[in-house]
Amino acid sequence: MRDRILERLDRGLKKIFTELGIEVIKYETFDQGSYAMGTGTKPVGETTLRVGDRIIQLTNDYEREVFNGDVGFISKIDTEEQEVIVQYAEREVTYDYADLNEIALAWSVTIHKSQGSEYPVVILPMYTQHYMMLSRNLLYTGLTRAKKLAIIIGSQKAIGMAVRSVNQKPRYTQLRQRLMQVGLQQSCF
C-alpha cells in the first residue's frame, strides 16, 4: 500500500514539475562512476560531498561574496589542490578543504535556512508529531518561498494547528483566505 501511494505521488509530482518546466533528477540519472566513492568525492565528517551535489552556504563570506542561504552545485573536486569548486548561479566559488564547514548538502532545507530565498517548488510536510513547530508564521514563511508551486503534505488537523498558533506579533497576510481559495475546509481554522 505504501509503495502504491509513493508511486502515485511520484507520478503526480513529475507531471506537475514537467508542466512547470522543472527538470526532475533521479539518482539513477547520475553518472554512477563519478558519483560513487572515489572520483569526484570528498568525505567531510559523516558526509561525503560529490560532484553534482546541491549545497547551501551556512555563513556570510564577504571575501568570496557568498552569503548565508546561497545555494549552488559542486562542479569540481580537485584532490591535488585540495579544493571544492561550487557553481552559484553564474559564477564559480572555490573552497579549500579547510573551509568546507561553511557549506552543507542542500537537497532539502528547513524553512529557517530558506528565509530570504525562493525556490520553484516548495514541499511542506505538516504533521502533528512535531506540533511545537506548527505556527502560522512558519507556515506563511514556507509558503512564500515558492515561486511557482507550494505543496503541503500532511493532515488538515496539523495545518489548522499551524494557522491557529500565533506565537508572535500578528501578521496581516490573509493566509486563512488564501488556504480557503485552494479548497482547504474552513473547519481546520
Coordinates of N, CA, C and O in Angstrom, one line a residue:
M1 N 0.8 -1.2 0.0 CA 0.0 0.0 0.0 C 0.9 1.3 0.0 O 0.7 2.2 -0.8
R2 N 1.9 1.3 0.9 CA 2.8 2.4 1.0 C 3.5 2.7 -0.4 O 3.6 3.8 -0.8
D3 N 4.0 1.6 -1.0 CA 4.6 1.7 -2.3 C 3.7 2.3 -3.4 O 4.1 3.1 -4.2
R4 N 2.4 1.9 -3.3 CA 1.5 2.4 -4.3 C 1.3 3.9 -4.1 O 1.2 4.7 -5.1
I5 N 1.1 4.3 -2.9 CA 0.9 5.7 -2.6 C 2.1 6.5 -3.0 O 2.0 7.6 -3.7
L6 N 3.4 6.1 -2.7 CA 4.6 6.8 -3.1 C 4.7 6.8 -4.6 O 5.1 7.8 -5.2
E7 N 4.3 5.7 -5.3 CA 4.4 5.7 -6.8 C 3.4 6.7 -7.4 O 3.8 7.5 -8.3
R8 N 2.2 6.8 -6.8 CA 1.2 7.8 -7.3 C 1.7 9.2 -7.1 O 1.5 10.1 -7.9
L9 N 2.3 9.4 -5.9 CA 2.8 10.7 -5.6 C 3.9 11.1 -6.5 O 4.0 12.2 -7.0
D10 N 4.8 10.2 -6.7 CA 5.9 10.4 -7.6 C 5.5 10.8 -9.1 O 5.9 11.7 -9.6
R11 N 4.5 10.0 -9.6 CA 3.9 10.3 -10.9 C 3.3 11.6 -11.0 O 3.4 12.4 -11.9
G12 N 2.5 11.9 -9.9 CA 1.8 13.2 -9.9 C 2.8 14.4 -9.8 O 2.6 15.4 -10.5
L13 N 3.8 14.3 -9.0 CA 4.8 15.4 -8.9 C 5.5 15.5 -10.2 O 5.8 16.7 -10.6
K14 N 5.9 14.4 -10.8 CA 6.6 14.5 -12.1 C 5.8 15.3 -13.1 O 6.3 16.1 -13.9
K15 N 4.5 15.0 -13.2 CA 3.6 15.6 -14.1 C 3.5 17.1 -13.9 O 3.7 17.9 -14.8
I16 N 3.4 17.5 -12.6 CA 3.3 18.9 -12.2 C 4.6 19.6 -12.6 O 4.6 20.7 -13.2
F17 N 5.7 19.0 -12.2 CA 7.0 19.6 -12.4 C 7.3 19.8 -13.9 O 7.8 20.8 -14.4
T18 N 6.9 18.8 -14.7 CA 7.1 18.9 -16.2 C 6.3 20.0 -16.7 O 6.8 20.8 -17.6
E19 N 5.0 20.1 -16.3 CA 4.2 21.2 -16.8 C 4.8 22.6 -16.4 O 4.6 23.6 -17.1
L20 N 5.5 22.7 -15.3 CA 6.1 23.9 -14.9 C 7.5 24.1 -15.5 O 8.1 25.2 -15.2
G21 N 7.9 23.2 -16.2 CA 9.3 23.3 -16.8 C 10.4 23.0 -15.9 O 11.5 23.5 -16.1
I22 N 10.2 22.2 -14.8 CA 11.2 21.9 -13.9 C 11.7 20.5 -14.1 O 10.9 19.6 -14.2
E23 N 13.0 20.4 -14.3 CA 13.6 19.1 -14.6 C 13.7 18.3 -13.3 O 14.0 18.7 -12.2
V24 N 13.2 17.0 -13.4 CA 13.2 16.1 -12.3 C 14.4 15.2 -12.5 O 14.6 14.5 -13.5
I25 N 15.3 15.2 -11.5 CA 16.5 14.4 -11.5 C 16.4 13.2 -10.5 O 16.0 13.5 -9.4
K26 N 16.6 12.0 -10.9 CA 16.6 10.9 -10.0 C 18.1 10.4 -9.9 O 18.9 10.6 -10.8
Y27 N 18.3 9.7 -8.8 CA 19.7 9.3 -8.6 C 20.2 8.4 -9.7 O 21.3 8.5 -10.1
E28 N 19.3 7.6 -10.3 CA 19.8 6.7 -11.4 C 20.3 7.5 -12.6 O 21.1 7.0 -13.4
T29 N 20.0 8.8 -12.8 CA 20.4 9.6 -13.9 C 21.9 10.1 -13.7 O 22.5 10.5 -14.7
F30 N 22.4 10.0 -12.5 CA 23.8 10.5 -12.3 C 24.7 9.5 -12.9 O 24.5 8.3 -13.0
D31 N 25.9 10.0 -13.3 CA 27.0 9.1 -13.8 C 27.5 8.3 -12.6 O 28.1 8.9 -11.7
Q32 N 27.1 7.0 -12.5 CA 27.4 6.2 -11.3 C 28.9 6.2 -11.1 O 29.3 6.1 -9.9
G33 N 29.7 6.2 -12.1 CA 31.2 6.1 -11.9 C 31.7 7.3 -11.1 O 32.5 7.2 -10.2
S34 N 31.2 8.5 -11.4 CA 31.8 9.7 -10.7 C 31.0 9.9 -9.4 O 31.5 10.6 -8.5
Y35 N 29.8 9.4 -9.2 CA 29.1 9.6 -8.0 C 29.4 8.6 -6.9 O 29.2 8.9 -5.8
A36 N 30.0 7.5 -7.3 CA 30.4 6.5 -6.2 C 31.6 7.1 -5.6 O 32.3 8.0 -6.0
M37 N 32.0 6.5 -4.4 CA 33.2 6.9 -3.7 C 34.4 6.8 -4.6 O 34.5 5.8 -5.4
G38 N 35.2 7.8 -4.6 CA 36.4 7.8 -5.4 C 36.4 9.1 -6.3 O 36.6 10.1 -5.7
T39 N 36.3 9.0 -7.6 CA 36.4 10.1 -8.4 C 35.3 11.1 -8.1 O 34.1 10.8 -8.0
G40 N 35.8 12.4 -7.9 CA 34.8 13.5 -7.7 C 34.1 13.4 -6.3 O 33.0 13.9 -6.2
T41 N 34.8 12.9 -5.3 CA 34.1 12.9 -3.9 C 35.1 13.4 -2.9 O 36.3 13.4 -3.1
K42 N 34.5 13.9 -1.8 CA 35.3 14.4 -0.7 C 34.6 14.1 0.6 O 33.6 14.7 0.9
P43 N 35.1 13.1 1.4 CA 34.5 12.9 2.7 C 34.7 14.1 3.6 O 35.8 14.7 3.7
V44 N 33.6 14.6 4.3 CA 33.6 15.7 5.3 C 32.9 15.2 6.5 O 31.6 15.2 6.5
G45 N 33.6 14.8 7.5 CA 32.9 14.2 8.7 C 32.1 13.0 8.3 O 32.7 12.1 7.7
E46 N 30.8 13.0 8.6 CA 30.0 11.8 8.3 C 29.4 11.9 6.9 O 28.6 11.1 6.5
T47 N 29.6 13.0 6.2 CA 29.0 13.3 4.9 C 30.1 13.2 3.8 O 31.3 13.4 4.1
T48 N 29.6 12.8 2.7 CA 30.5 12.8 1.5 C 30.0 13.7 0.5 O 28.9 13.6 0.0
L49 N 30.8 14.7 0.1 CA 30.4 15.6 -1.0 C 30.8 15.0 -2.3 O 31.9 14.4 -2.4
R50 N 30.0 15.2 -3.3 CA 30.2 14.7 -4.6 C 29.9 15.7 -5.7 O 29.1 16.6 -5.5
V51 N 30.6 15.6 -6.8 CA 30.3 16.5 -8.0 C 28.8 16.3 -8.3 O 28.3 15.2 -8.4
G52 N 28.1 17.4 -8.5 CA 26.7 17.4 -8.8 C 25.8 17.6 -7.5 O 24.7 17.9 -7.7
D53 N 26.4 17.5 -6.3 CA 25.6 17.7 -5.1 C 25.2 19.2 -5.0 O 25.9 20.1 -5.3
R54 N 23.9 19.3 -4.5 CA 23.4 20.7 -4.3 C 23.8 21.0 -2.8 O 23.7 20.2 -1.9
I55 N 24.4 22.2 -2.7 CA 24.9 22.7 -1.4 C 24.3 24.0 -1.0 O 23.8 24.8 -1.9
I56 N 24.4 24.4 0.3 CA 24.0 25.7 0.8 C 25.1 26.3 1.6 O 25.8 25.6 2.3
Q57 N 25.3 27.6 1.4 CA 26.3 28.3 2.2 C 25.7 28.6 3.6 O 24.6 29.0 3.7
L58 N 26.5 28.3 4.6 CA 26.0 28.4 6.0 C 26.3 29.7 6.7 O 25.8 30.0 7.8
T59 N 27.3 30.4 6.2 CA 27.7 31.6 6.8 C 27.9 32.7 5.8 O 28.1 32.4 4.6
N60 N 28.0 34.0 6.2 CA 28.4 35.0 5.3 C 29.9 35.0 5.0 O 30.6 35.0 6.0
D61 N 30.3 35.0 3.8 CA 31.7 35.1 3.5 C 31.9 36.2 2.5 O 31.7 36.1 1.3
Y62 N 32.3 37.4 3.0 CA 32.4 38.6 2.3 C 33.6 38.5 1.3 O 33.5 39.2 0.2
E63 N 34.6 37.8 1.6 CA 35.8 37.7 0.6 C 35.3 36.9 -0.6 O 35.7 37.3 -1.7
R64 N 34.6 35.9 -0.5 CA 34.1 35.1 -1.6 C 32.8 35.6 -2.2 O 32.4 35.2 -3.3
E65 N 32.2 36.6 -1.5 CA 30.9 37.1 -1.9 C 29.8 36.1 -2.0 O 29.1 36.1 -3.0
V66 N 29.8 35.2 -1.0 CA 28.7 34.2 -0.9 C 28.1 34.4 0.5 O 28.9 34.7 1.4
F67 N 26.8 34.2 0.6 CA 26.1 34.6 1.8 C 25.2 33.5 2.3 O 24.8 32.6 1.6
N68 N 25.0 33.5 3.6 CA 24.2 32.5 4.3 C 22.9 32.3 3.5 O 22.1 33.2 3.2
G69 N 22.6 31.0 3.1 CA 21.4 30.7 2.4 C 21.6 30.6 0.9 O 20.8 30.1 0.1
D70 N 22.8 31.0 0.3 CA 23.0 30.9 -1.1 C 23.1 29.4 -1.4 O 23.8 28.6 -0.7
V71 N 22.5 29.0 -2.5 CA 22.5 27.6 -2.9 C 23.2 27.4 -4.3 O 23.1 28.3 -5.2
G72 N 24.0 26.4 -4.4 CA 24.8 26.1 -5.6 C 25.0 24.6 -5.8 O 24.4 23.8 -5.0
F73 N 25.8 24.2 -6.8 CA 26.1 22.8 -7.1 C 27.6 22.7 -7.1 O 28.3 23.5 -7.6
I74 N 28.1 21.5 -6.6 CA 29.5 21.2 -6.7 C 29.8 20.9 -8.1 O 29.3 20.0 -8.7
S75 N 30.7 21.7 -8.8 CA 31.1 21.4 -10.2 C 32.4 20.7 -10.3 O 32.6 20.0 -11.3
K76 N 33.2 20.7 -9.3 CA 34.5 20.0 -9.4 C 35.1 19.8 -8.0 O 35.0 20.7 -7.1
I77 N 35.8 18.7 -7.8 CA 36.5 18.4 -6.6 C 38.0 18.1 -7.0 O 38.2 17.2 -7.8
D78 N 38.9 19.0 -6.7 CA 40.3 18.9 -7.1 C 41.1 18.3 -5.9 O 41.4 19.0 -4.9
T79 N 41.4 17.0 -5.9 CA 42.1 16.4 -4.8 C 43.6 16.8 -4.7 O 44.1 16.8 -3.7
E80 N 44.2 17.2 -5.9 CA 45.6 17.6 -5.8 C 45.7 19.0 -5.2 O 46.6 19.2 -4.3
E81 N 44.8 19.9 -5.5 CA 44.9 21.3 -5.0 C 44.1 21.4 -3.6 O 44.1 22.4 -3.0
Q82 N 43.4 20.3 -3.3 CA 42.5 20.2 -2.1 C 41.5 21.3 -2.1 O 41.4 22.1 -1.2
E83 N 40.7 21.4 -3.2 CA 39.7 22.4 -3.4 C 38.4 21.8 -3.9 O 38.4 20.8 -4.6
V84 N 37.3 22.4 -3.5 CA 36.0 22.1 -4.0 C 35.5 23.4 -4.7 O 35.5 24.4 -4.1
I85 N 35.0 23.2 -5.9 CA 34.5 24.3 -6.7 C 33.0 24.2 -6.8 O 32.5 23.2 -7.1
V86 N 32.3 25.3 -6.4 CA 30.9 25.3 -6.3 C 30.4 26.4 -7.3 O 30.9 27.5 -7.4
Q87 N 29.4 26.0 -8.1 CA 28.8 26.8 -9.1 C 27.5 27.5 -8.5 O 26.6 26.8 -8.1
Y88 N 27.6 28.8 -8.2 CA 26.5 29.6 -7.8 C 26.0 30.4 -8.9 O 26.7 31.3 -9.5
A89 N 24.7 30.2 -9.3 CA 24.1 31.0 -10.4 C 25.1 31.0 -11.6 O 25.3 30.0 -12.2
E90 N 25.7 32.2 -11.8 CA 26.6 32.3 -13.0 C 28.1 32.5 -12.6 O 28.8 33.0 -13.4
R91 N 28.5 32.1 -11.4 CA 29.9 32.2 -11.1 C 30.3 31.0 -10.2 O 29.5 30.4 -9.5
E92 N 31.6 30.7 -10.3 CA 32.2 29.6 -9.5 C 32.9 30.2 -8.3 O 33.5 31.3 -8.4
V93 N 32.8 29.5 -7.2 CA 33.5 29.9 -5.9 C 34.3 28.7 -5.5 O 33.8 27.5 -5.5
T94 N 35.6 28.9 -5.1 CA 36.5 27.9 -4.7 C 36.6 27.9 -3.2 O 36.8 28.9 -2.6
Y95 N 36.5 26.6 -2.6 CA 36.7 26.4 -1.2 C 37.9 25.5 -1.0 O 38.0 24.5 -1.7
D96 N 38.8 25.9 -0.1 CA 39.8 25.0 0.4 C 39.1 23.9 1.2 O 38.1 24.2 1.8
Y97 N 39.8 22.8 1.3 CA 39.2 21.7 2.2 C 39.0 22.2 3.6 O 38.0 21.8 4.2
A98 N 39.8 23.1 4.1 CA 39.7 23.6 5.4 C 38.5 24.5 5.6 O 38.0 24.7 6.7
D99 N 37.9 25.0 4.5 CA 36.7 25.9 4.6 C 35.4 25.1 4.3 O 34.3 25.8 4.2
L100 N 35.4 23.8 4.2 CA 34.2 23.1 3.9 C 33.1 23.1 5.0 O 32.0 22.7 4.7
N101 N 33.5 23.6 6.2 CA 32.5 23.7 7.2 C 31.5 24.9 6.9 O 30.5 25.0 7.6
E102 N 31.8 25.7 5.9 CA 30.9 26.8 5.5 C 29.8 26.3 4.6 O 28.9 27.1 4.4
I103 N 29.8 25.1 4.1 CA 28.8 24.6 3.2 C 28.2 23.3 3.8 O 28.8 22.6 4.6
A104 N 27.0 23.0 3.3 CA 26.3 21.7 3.7 C 25.4 21.3 2.5 O 25.1 22.1 1.7
L105 N 25.2 20.0 2.5 CA 24.3 19.4 1.5 C 22.9 20.1 1.6 O 22.4 20.4 2.7
A106 N 22.3 20.3 0.5 CA 21.0 21.1 0.5 C 20.0 20.5 -0.5 O 19.3 21.2 -1.2
W107 N 19.9 19.2 -0.5 CA 18.8 18.5 -1.3 C 17.5 18.9 -0.7 O 16.5 19.0 -1.5
S108 N 17.4 19.1 0.5 CA 16.2 19.7 1.2 C 16.8 20.7 2.3 O 17.8 20.4 2.8
V109 N 16.0 21.7 2.5 CA 16.4 22.7 3.5 C 15.2 23.0 4.4 O 14.1 22.9 4.0
T110 N 15.5 23.5 5.6 CA 14.5 23.9 6.6 C 13.9 25.2 6.2 O 14.6 26.0 5.4
I111 N 12.8 25.5 6.7 CA 12.2 26.9 6.4 C 13.1 27.9 7.0 O 13.3 29.0 6.3
H112 N 13.7 27.7 8.1 CA 14.6 28.6 8.7 C 15.8 29.0 7.8 O 16.2 30.1 7.6
K113 N 16.4 27.9 7.2 CA 17.5 28.2 6.3 C 17.1 28.8 5.0 O 17.9 29.4 4.3
S114 N 15.9 28.6 4.6 CA 15.4 29.1 3.3 C 15.0 30.6 3.4 O 14.7 31.2 2.3
Q115 N 14.9 31.2 4.5 CA 14.5 32.6 4.6 C 15.4 33.5 3.8 O 16.6 33.4 3.8
G116 N 14.7 34.3 3.0 CA 15.4 35.2 2.1 C 15.7 34.6 0.7 O 16.1 35.2 -0.2
S117 N 15.3 33.3 0.5 CA 15.5 32.6 -0.8 C 14.1 32.2 -1.3 O 13.1 32.2 -0.6
E118 N 14.1 31.9 -2.6 CA 12.9 31.4 -3.3 C 13.3 30.2 -4.1 O 14.4 30.1 -4.5
Y119 N 12.3 29.3 -4.3 CA 12.5 28.1 -5.0 C 11.3 27.9 -5.9 O 10.2 28.3 -5.6
P120 N 11.5 27.2 -7.1 CA 10.4 26.9 -8.0 C 9.3 26.2 -7.3 O 8.1 26.5 -7.5
V121 N 9.7 25.2 -6.5 CA 8.7 24.3 -5.8 C 9.1 24.1 -4.4 O 10.2 23.9 -4.1
V122 N 8.1 24.3 -3.5 CA 8.3 24.1 -2.1 C 7.4 23.0 -1.6 O 6.2 23.0 -1.9
I123 N 7.9 22.0 -0.9 CA 7.1 20.9 -0.4 C 7.1 21.0 1.1 O 8.2 20.9 1.7
L124 N 6.0 21.3 1.8 CA 5.9 21.5 3.2 C 5.3 20.2 3.9 O 4.1 20.0 3.7
P125 N 6.0 19.5 4.6 CA 5.4 18.4 5.4 C 4.8 19.0 6.7 O 5.5 19.7 7.4
M126 N 3.5 18.7 6.9 CA 2.8 19.3 8.1 C 2.2 18.1 8.8 O 1.1 17.6 8.4
Y127 N 2.8 17.7 9.9 CA 2.3 16.6 10.7 C 2.2 17.0 12.2 O 3.0 17.8 12.7
T128 N 1.3 16.4 12.9 CA 1.1 16.7 14.3 C 2.2 16.2 15.2 O 2.3 16.6 16.4
Q129 N 3.0 15.2 14.7 CA 4.1 14.7 15.6 C 5.1 15.8 16.0 O 5.7 15.7 17.1
H130 N 5.2 16.8 15.3 CA 6.1 17.9 15.6 C 5.2 19.2 15.9 O 5.5 20.3 15.3
Y131 N 4.2 19.0 16.7 CA 3.3 20.1 16.9 C 3.9 21.4 17.5 O 3.4 22.5 17.2
M132 N 5.0 21.3 18.1 CA 5.7 22.5 18.7 C 6.2 23.4 17.5 O 6.4 24.6 17.7
M133 N 6.4 22.8 16.4 CA 6.9 23.6 15.2 C 5.8 24.2 14.4 O 6.0 25.0 13.5
L134 N 4.6 23.8 14.7 CA 3.4 24.3 13.9 C 3.0 25.7 14.3 O 2.4 25.9 15.4
S135 N 3.3 26.6 13.5 CA 2.9 28.0 13.8 C 2.5 28.7 12.5 O 3.0 28.3 11.4
R136 N 1.7 29.7 12.6 CA 1.2 30.5 11.4 C 2.4 31.1 10.7 O 2.5 31.1 9.5
N137 N 3.3 31.7 11.5 CA 4.5 32.4 10.9 C 5.3 31.5 10.1 O 5.8 31.8 9.0
L138 N 5.6 30.3 10.6 CA 6.4 29.3 9.9 C 5.7 28.8 8.6 O 6.4 28.7 7.6
L139 N 4.4 28.5 8.7 CA 3.7 28.1 7.5 C 3.7 29.2 6.5 O 4.0 28.9 5.3
Y140 N 3.5 30.4 6.9 CA 3.5 31.5 5.9 C 4.9 31.7 5.3 O 5.0 31.8 4.1
T141 N 5.9 31.6 6.1 CA 7.3 31.7 5.5 C 7.5 30.6 4.5 O 8.1 30.8 3.5
G142 N 7.2 29.4 4.9 CA 7.4 28.3 4.0 C 6.6 28.4 2.7 O 7.2 28.2 1.6
L143 N 5.4 28.8 2.7 CA 4.6 29.0 1.5 C 5.1 30.1 0.6 O 5.1 30.0 -0.6
T144 N 5.6 31.2 1.2 CA 6.1 32.3 0.4 C 7.5 32.1 -0.2 O 8.0 33.0 -0.9
R145 N 8.1 31.0 0.1 CA 9.4 30.6 -0.5 C 9.1 30.1 -1.9 O 10.0 30.1 -2.8
A146 N 7.9 29.7 -2.3 CA 7.6 29.1 -3.5 C 7.4 30.1 -4.6 O 6.5 31.0 -4.5
K147 N 8.1 30.0 -5.8 CA 7.9 30.8 -6.9 C 6.7 30.4 -7.7 O 5.9 31.2 -8.2
K148 N 6.6 29.1 -8.0 CA 5.6 28.5 -8.9 C 4.6 27.6 -8.2 O 3.4 27.6 -8.6
L149 N 5.0 26.8 -7.2 CA 4.2 25.8 -6.7 C 4.5 25.5 -5.2 O 5.7 25.4 -4.9
A150 N 3.5 25.5 -4.4 CA 3.7 25.0 -3.0 C 2.8 23.8 -2.8 O 1.6 23.8 -3.1
I151 N 3.4 22.7 -2.2 CA 2.7 21.5 -1.9 C 2.7 21.3 -0.4 O 3.8 21.2 0.1
I152 N 1.5 21.1 0.2 CA 1.5 20.8 1.6 C 1.1 19.3 1.7 O 0.1 18.9 1.2
I153 N 2.0 18.6 2.4 CA 1.7 17.2 2.6 C 1.5 17.0 4.1 O 2.3 17.4 4.9
G154 N 0.4 16.4 4.5 CA 0.1 16.2 5.9 C -1.4 16.2 6.1 O -2.2 16.1 5.2
S155 N -1.8 16.4 7.4 CA -3.2 16.4 7.8 C -3.7 17.8 7.9 O -3.0 18.8 8.2
Q156 N -5.1 17.9 7.7 CA -5.7 19.2 7.8 C -5.7 19.6 9.3 O -5.6 20.8 9.6
K157 N -5.6 18.6 10.2 CA -5.5 19.0 11.6 C -4.2 19.7 11.9 O -4.2 20.7 12.6
A158 N -3.1 19.3 11.3 CA -1.8 19.9 11.5 C -1.8 21.3 10.9 O -1.3 22.3 11.5
I159 N -2.4 21.5 9.7 CA -2.5 22.8 9.1 C -3.3 23.7 9.9 O -3.0 24.9 10.2
G160 N -4.4 23.2 10.4 CA -5.3 24.0 11.3 C -4.6 24.4 12.6 O -4.7 25.6 13.0
M161 N -3.8 23.5 13.2 CA -3.0 23.9 14.4 C -2.0 25.0 14.0 O -1.8 25.9 14.8
A162 N -1.4 24.9 12.9 CA -0.4 26.0 12.5 C -1.1 27.3 12.3 O -0.6 28.3 12.7
V163 N -2.2 27.3 11.6 CA -3.0 28.5 11.3 C -3.4 29.2 12.6 O -3.4 30.4 12.7
R164 N -3.9 28.4 13.5 CA -4.4 28.9 14.8 C -3.3 29.4 15.8 O -3.5 30.1 16.7
S165 N -2.1 28.9 15.6 CA -1.0 29.1 16.5 C -0.3 30.4 16.2 O 0.4 30.5 15.2
V166 N -0.5 31.4 17.0 CA 0.1 32.7 16.8 C 1.1 33.0 17.9 O 0.6 33.4 19.0
N167 N 2.3 32.7 17.7 CA 3.3 32.8 18.8 C 4.0 34.1 18.9 O 4.7 34.4 19.8
Q168 N 3.8 34.9 17.9 CA 4.5 36.2 17.8 C 3.4 37.3 17.5 O 2.3 37.1 17.6
K169 N 3.9 38.5 17.1 CA 3.1 39.6 16.8 C 2.2 39.2 15.6 O 2.6 38.4 14.7
P170 N 0.9 39.6 15.6 CA 0.1 39.2 14.5 C 0.6 39.8 13.1 O 1.1 40.9 13.1
R171 N 0.4 39.0 12.1 CA 0.7 39.4 10.7 C -0.6 39.5 10.0 O -1.4 38.6 10.1
Y172 N -0.7 40.4 9.1 CA -1.9 40.5 8.3 C -1.7 40.0 6.9 O -1.4 40.8 6.0
T173 N -1.7 38.7 6.7 CA -1.2 38.1 5.5 C -2.4 37.5 4.7 O -2.2 37.0 3.5
Q174 N -3.6 37.4 5.2 CA -4.7 36.8 4.6 C -4.5 35.3 4.3 O -5.0 34.7 3.4
L175 N -3.7 34.6 5.2 CA -3.3 33.2 5.0 C -4.6 32.4 5.0 O -4.7 31.5 4.2
R176 N -5.5 32.6 5.9 CA -6.7 31.8 6.0 C -7.5 31.9 4.7 O -7.9 30.9 4.2
Q177 N -7.7 33.1 4.2 CA -8.4 33.3 3.0 C -7.8 32.6 1.8 O -8.4 32.0 0.9
R178 N -6.4 32.6 1.7 CA -5.7 32.0 0.6 C -5.8 30.5 0.7 O -6.0 29.8 -0.3
L179 N -5.8 29.9 1.9 CA -5.9 28.5 2.0 C -7.3 28.0 1.7 O -7.5 27.0 1.1
M180 N -8.3 28.8 2.0 CA -9.7 28.5 1.6 C -9.9 28.6 0.1 O -10.6 27.8 -0.4
Q181 N -9.2 29.5 -0.5 CA -9.3 29.6 -2.0 C -8.8 28.4 -2.7 O -9.3 28.0 -3.8
V182 N -7.9 27.7 -2.1 CA -7.4 26.4 -2.8 C -8.1 25.2 -2.3 O -7.7 24.1 -2.5
G183 N -9.2 25.4 -1.5 CA -10.0 24.3 -1.2 C -9.9 23.7 0.2 O -10.5 22.7 0.5
L184 N -9.1 24.3 1.1 CA -9.0 23.8 2.4 C -10.2 24.1 3.2 O -10.7 25.2 3.1
Q185 N -10.7 23.1 3.9 CA -12.0 23.3 4.6 C -11.9 24.3 5.8 O -10.9 24.3 6.5
Q186 N -12.9 25.2 5.9 CA -12.8 26.2 7.0 C -12.8 25.6 8.4 O -12.3 26.2 9.3
S187 N -13.3 24.3 8.5 CA -13.3 23.7 9.8 C -11.9 23.5 10.4 O -11.8 23.3 11.6
C188 N -10.9 23.6 9.6 CA -9.5 23.5 10.1 C -9.1 24.7 11.0 O -8.2 24.6 11.8
F189 N -9.8 25.8 10.7 CA -9.4 27.0 11.4 C -10.2 27.2 12.7 O -10.1 28.0 13.5

